[in-house]
mmCIF file of C-alpha atoms in Angstrom:
data_model
loop_
_atom_site.group_PDB
_atom_site.id
_atom_site.type_symbol
_atom_site.label_atom_id
_atom_site.label_comp_id
_atom_site.label_asym_id
_atom_site.label_seq_id
_atom_site.Cartn_x
_atom_site.Cartn_y
_atom_site.Cartn_z
ATOM 1 C CA UNK A 1 -39.052 69.376 -12.638
ATOM 2 C CA UNK A 2 -38.156 72.264 -10.429
ATOM 3 C CA UNK A 3 -34.523 72.925 -11.200
ATOM 4 C CA UNK A 4 -34.283 74.686 -14.573
ATOM 5 C CA UNK A 5 -30.660 75.654 -13.821
ATOM 6 C CA UNK A 6 -29.499 72.097 -14.485
ATOM 7 C CA UNK A 7 -31.042 71.993 -17.950
ATOM 8 C CA UNK A 8 -28.082 73.681 -19.773
ATOM 9 C CA UNK A 9 -25.629 71.398 -17.971
ATOM 10 C CA UNK A 10 -27.608 68.313 -18.997
ATOM 11 C CA UNK A 11 -27.816 69.611 -22.568
ATOM 12 C CA UNK A 12 -24.065 70.202 -22.698
ATOM 13 C CA UNK A 13 -23.268 66.753 -21.308
ATOM 14 C CA UNK A 14 -25.750 65.087 -23.659
ATOM 15 C CA UNK A 15 -24.200 66.810 -26.671
ATOM 16 C CA UNK A 16 -20.649 66.059 -25.533
ATOM 17 C CA UNK A 17 -21.457 62.398 -24.928
ATOM 18 C CA UNK A 18 -23.169 62.089 -28.307
ATOM 19 C CA UNK A 19 -20.133 63.511 -30.135
ATOM 20 C CA UNK A 20 -17.782 61.224 -28.246
ATOM 21 C CA UNK A 21 -19.942 58.153 -28.909
ATOM 22 C CA UNK A 22 -19.966 58.992 -32.630
ATOM 23 C CA UNK A 23 -16.159 59.198 -32.604
ATOM 24 C CA UNK A 24 -15.971 55.824 -30.815
ATOM 25 C CA UNK A 25 -18.294 54.387 -33.467
ATOM 26 C CA UNK A 26 -16.111 55.751 -36.261
ATOM 27 C CA UNK A 27 -12.889 54.318 -34.865
ATOM 28 C CA UNK A 28 -14.599 51.040 -33.964
ATOM 29 C CA UNK A 29 -16.032 50.753 -37.477
ATOM 30 C CA UNK A 30 -12.548 51.292 -38.920
ATOM 31 C CA UNK A 31 -11.123 48.564 -36.662
ATOM 32 C CA UNK A 32 -13.918 46.138 -37.535
ATOM 33 C CA UNK A 33 -13.495 46.819 -41.256
ATOM 34 C CA UNK A 34 -9.749 46.267 -41.005
ATOM 35 C CA UNK A 35 -10.261 43.020 -39.087
ATOM 36 C CA UNK A 36 -12.689 41.743 -41.713
ATOM 37 C CA UNK A 37 -10.389 42.692 -44.594
ATOM 38 C CA UNK A 38 -7.080 41.507 -43.110
ATOM 39 C CA UNK A 39 -7.959 39.249 -40.176
ATOM 40 C CA UNK A 40 -7.830 35.855 -41.875
ATOM 41 C CA UNK A 41 -7.742 34.345 -45.332
ATOM 42 C CA UNK A 42 -10.118 31.571 -46.320
ATOM 43 C CA UNK A 43 -8.388 28.860 -48.320
ATOM 44 C CA UNK A 44 -9.261 27.623 -51.836
ATOM 45 C CA UNK A 45 -11.721 25.034 -50.542
ATOM 46 C CA UNK A 46 -13.528 27.676 -48.426
ATOM 47 C CA UNK A 47 -12.107 26.145 -45.255
ATOM 48 C CA UNK A 48 -11.385 28.267 -42.236
ATOM 49 C CA UNK A 49 -7.810 28.331 -40.905
ATOM 50 C CA UNK A 50 -6.984 25.877 -38.119
ATOM 51 C CA UNK A 51 -6.809 28.521 -35.382
ATOM 52 C CA UNK A 52 -9.665 30.709 -36.591
ATOM 53 C CA UNK A 53 -11.199 33.131 -34.100
ATOM 54 C CA UNK A 54 -14.003 35.508 -35.087
ATOM 55 C CA UNK A 55 -12.714 38.129 -32.657
ATOM 56 C CA UNK A 56 -9.082 38.113 -33.794
ATOM 57 C CA UNK A 57 -7.912 41.519 -34.941
ATOM 58 C CA UNK A 58 -4.701 42.004 -36.932
ATOM 59 C CA UNK A 59 -3.858 45.110 -34.914
ATOM 60 C CA UNK A 60 -3.678 45.307 -31.156
ATOM 61 C CA UNK A 61 -3.510 42.352 -28.801
ATOM 62 C CA UNK A 62 -5.685 39.531 -27.477
ATOM 63 C CA UNK A 63 -8.200 41.926 -25.879
ATOM 64 C CA UNK A 64 -8.744 44.021 -29.017
ATOM 65 C CA UNK A 65 -11.568 41.914 -30.428
ATOM 66 C CA UNK A 66 -13.606 42.073 -27.252
ATOM 67 C CA UNK A 67 -12.783 45.747 -26.783
ATOM 68 C CA UNK A 68 -13.861 46.789 -30.274
ATOM 69 C CA UNK A 69 -17.014 44.663 -30.207
ATOM 70 C CA UNK A 70 -18.256 46.043 -26.904
ATOM 71 C CA UNK A 71 -17.147 49.583 -27.797
ATOM 72 C CA UNK A 72 -19.332 49.400 -30.907
ATOM 73 C CA UNK A 73 -22.308 48.166 -28.876
ATOM 74 C CA UNK A 74 -21.770 50.881 -26.256
ATOM 75 C CA UNK A 75 -21.398 53.493 -29.004
ATOM 76 C CA UNK A 76 -24.664 52.556 -30.677
ATOM 77 C CA UNK A 77 -26.632 52.514 -27.408
ATOM 78 C CA UNK A 78 -24.944 55.717 -26.218
ATOM 79 C CA UNK A 79 -25.656 57.556 -29.452
ATOM 80 C CA UNK A 80 -29.205 56.199 -29.380
ATOM 81 C CA UNK A 81 -29.702 57.571 -25.885
ATOM 82 C CA UNK A 82 -29.687 60.999 -27.500
ATOM 83 C CA UNK A 83 -33.288 60.435 -28.601
ATOM 84 C CA UNK A 84 -34.725 59.951 -25.128
ATOM 85 C CA UNK A 85 -32.304 62.530 -23.702
ATOM 86 C CA UNK A 86 -33.479 65.208 -26.129
ATOM 87 C CA UNK A 87 -37.087 64.326 -25.382
ATOM 88 C CA UNK A 88 -36.408 64.717 -21.675
ATOM 89 C CA UNK A 89 -34.570 68.024 -22.080
ATOM 90 C CA UNK A 90 -37.322 69.348 -24.349
ATOM 91 C CA UNK A 91 -40.097 68.582 -21.887
ATOM 92 C CA UNK A 92 -38.005 68.633 -18.655
ATOM 93 C CA UNK A 93 -40.688 66.939 -16.607
ATOM 94 C CA UNK A 94 -40.615 64.081 -14.139
ATOM 95 C CA UNK A 95 -42.644 61.975 -16.597
ATOM 96 C CA UNK A 96 -39.843 61.993 -19.178
ATOM 97 C CA UNK A 97 -37.075 61.277 -16.657
ATOM 98 C CA UNK A 98 -37.437 57.469 -16.361
ATOM 99 C CA UNK A 99 -36.943 56.763 -20.054
ATOM 100 C CA UNK A 100 -33.977 59.132 -20.363
ATOM 101 C CA UNK A 101 -32.378 57.833 -17.198
ATOM 102 C CA UNK A 102 -32.868 54.149 -18.014
ATOM 103 C CA UNK A 103 -31.317 54.424 -21.472
ATOM 104 C CA UNK A 104 -28.483 56.535 -20.044
ATOM 105 C CA UNK A 105 -27.788 53.937 -17.340
ATOM 106 C CA UNK A 106 -27.767 51.113 -19.913
ATOM 107 C CA UNK A 107 -25.375 53.103 -22.126
ATOM 108 C CA UNK A 108 -23.183 53.834 -19.101
ATOM 109 C CA UNK A 109 -23.050 50.169 -18.058
ATOM 110 C CA UNK A 110 -22.073 49.091 -21.579
ATOM 111 C CA UNK A 111 -19.472 51.860 -21.636
ATOM 112 C CA UNK A 112 -18.053 50.553 -18.356
ATOM 113 C CA UNK A 113 -17.866 47.064 -19.847
ATOM 114 C CA UNK A 114 -16.005 48.379 -22.891
ATOM 115 C CA UNK A 115 -13.775 50.453 -20.587
ATOM 116 C CA UNK A 116 -12.891 47.267 -18.695
ATOM 117 C CA UNK A 117 -11.703 45.685 -21.929
ATOM 118 C CA UNK A 118 -9.839 48.919 -22.719
ATOM 119 C CA UNK A 119 -8.006 48.618 -19.392
ATOM 120 C CA UNK A 120 -7.117 45.020 -20.215
ATOM 121 C CA UNK A 121 -5.874 46.108 -23.635
ATOM 122 C CA UNK A 122 -3.741 48.815 -22.013
ATOM 123 C CA UNK A 123 -2.315 46.213 -19.654
ATOM 124 C CA UNK A 124 -1.361 43.914 -22.565
ATOM 125 C CA UNK A 125 0.462 46.884 -24.108
ATOM 126 C CA UNK A 126 0.477 46.267 -27.906
ATOM 127 C CA UNK A 127 -1.891 48.573 -29.820
ATOM 128 C CA UNK A 128 -1.906 51.349 -32.382
ATOM 129 C CA UNK A 129 -2.738 55.044 -32.038
ATOM 130 C CA UNK A 130 -6.378 54.714 -33.118
ATOM 131 C CA UNK A 131 -7.059 52.081 -30.498
ATOM 132 C CA UNK A 132 -5.382 54.273 -27.883
ATOM 133 C CA UNK A 133 -7.691 57.114 -28.911
ATOM 134 C CA UNK A 134 -10.766 54.904 -28.590
ATOM 135 C CA UNK A 135 -9.572 53.713 -25.162
ATOM 136 C CA UNK A 136 -9.188 57.308 -23.998
ATOM 137 C CA UNK A 137 -12.631 58.271 -25.279
ATOM 138 C CA UNK A 138 -14.273 55.337 -23.511
ATOM 139 C CA UNK A 139 -12.533 56.135 -20.240
ATOM 140 C CA UNK A 140 -13.666 59.760 -20.486
ATOM 141 C CA UNK A 141 -17.182 58.682 -21.523
ATOM 142 C CA UNK A 142 -17.506 56.466 -18.471
ATOM 143 C CA UNK A 143 -17.156 59.596 -16.328
ATOM 144 C CA UNK A 144 -19.173 62.059 -18.431
ATOM 145 C CA UNK A 145 -22.069 59.640 -18.855
ATOM 146 C CA UNK A 146 -22.160 59.184 -15.073
ATOM 147 C CA UNK A 147 -22.172 62.979 -14.637
ATOM 148 C CA UNK A 148 -25.076 63.249 -17.097
ATOM 149 C CA UNK A 149 -27.059 60.665 -15.107
ATOM 150 C CA UNK A 150 -26.270 62.499 -11.875
ATOM 151 C CA UNK A 151 -27.359 65.852 -13.337
ATOM 152 C CA UNK A 152 -30.738 64.651 -14.577
ATOM 153 C CA UNK A 153 -31.414 62.880 -11.275
ATOM 154 C CA UNK A 154 -30.252 65.891 -9.254
ATOM 155 C CA UNK A 155 -32.594 68.164 -11.189
ATOM 156 C CA UNK A 156 -35.490 65.804 -10.464
ATOM 157 C CA UNK A 157 -34.653 65.531 -6.765
ATOM 158 C CA UNK A 158 -34.203 69.257 -6.134
ATOM 159 C CA UNK A 159 -36.852 70.801 -3.857
ATOM 160 C CA UNK A 160 -39.604 72.886 -5.432
ATOM 161 C CA UNK A 161 -39.871 76.537 -4.445
#
C-alpha cells in the first residue's frame, strides 16, 4: 500500500474502537447479569411465569433486551476485529486489506443495528445511566468504525508515487 501516512490514523482509530467496544461489552455484561439475576423468578414447580420473555430486562424499557443483546454481539465482533486490523496494520499491504475491511464492515453493520435499538430505547425514554452510557458509546462507535473503514480503504486507493 502506497500511503504510509494513513497508518498512524488507522492505528489510532483501531485502538480507540477496541477500547470503546470493550467498554460496551462491560456494560452489556453487567446488564445481562442483572437481567438474569432479577429478571424473573421461577416458581416452586419450576414453571415459568405466565408472561415470561427471555429478553425482558428489569431496568430500561421494552427495547432494552434487544439493545443489550445486539450490543453484546456487536461488541464481541468489534473487539475481535482487532486481530485482523492489527495484522493489516503490521503488514500494511493490499493482500491484508480484504480480511481487515470485511471484519470491520461486519462489526460496523452490527454496531449500526445495535445503534438502531439504542435510538428506539432513547425514544421510549425510561433507562438508567449505564444504559445511556452504552447508547452514547454505540452512537460514537458507529461513526468511528466508519472512519476506520474509510481510512484503510483510502490508503489502499491512494496513487503510488
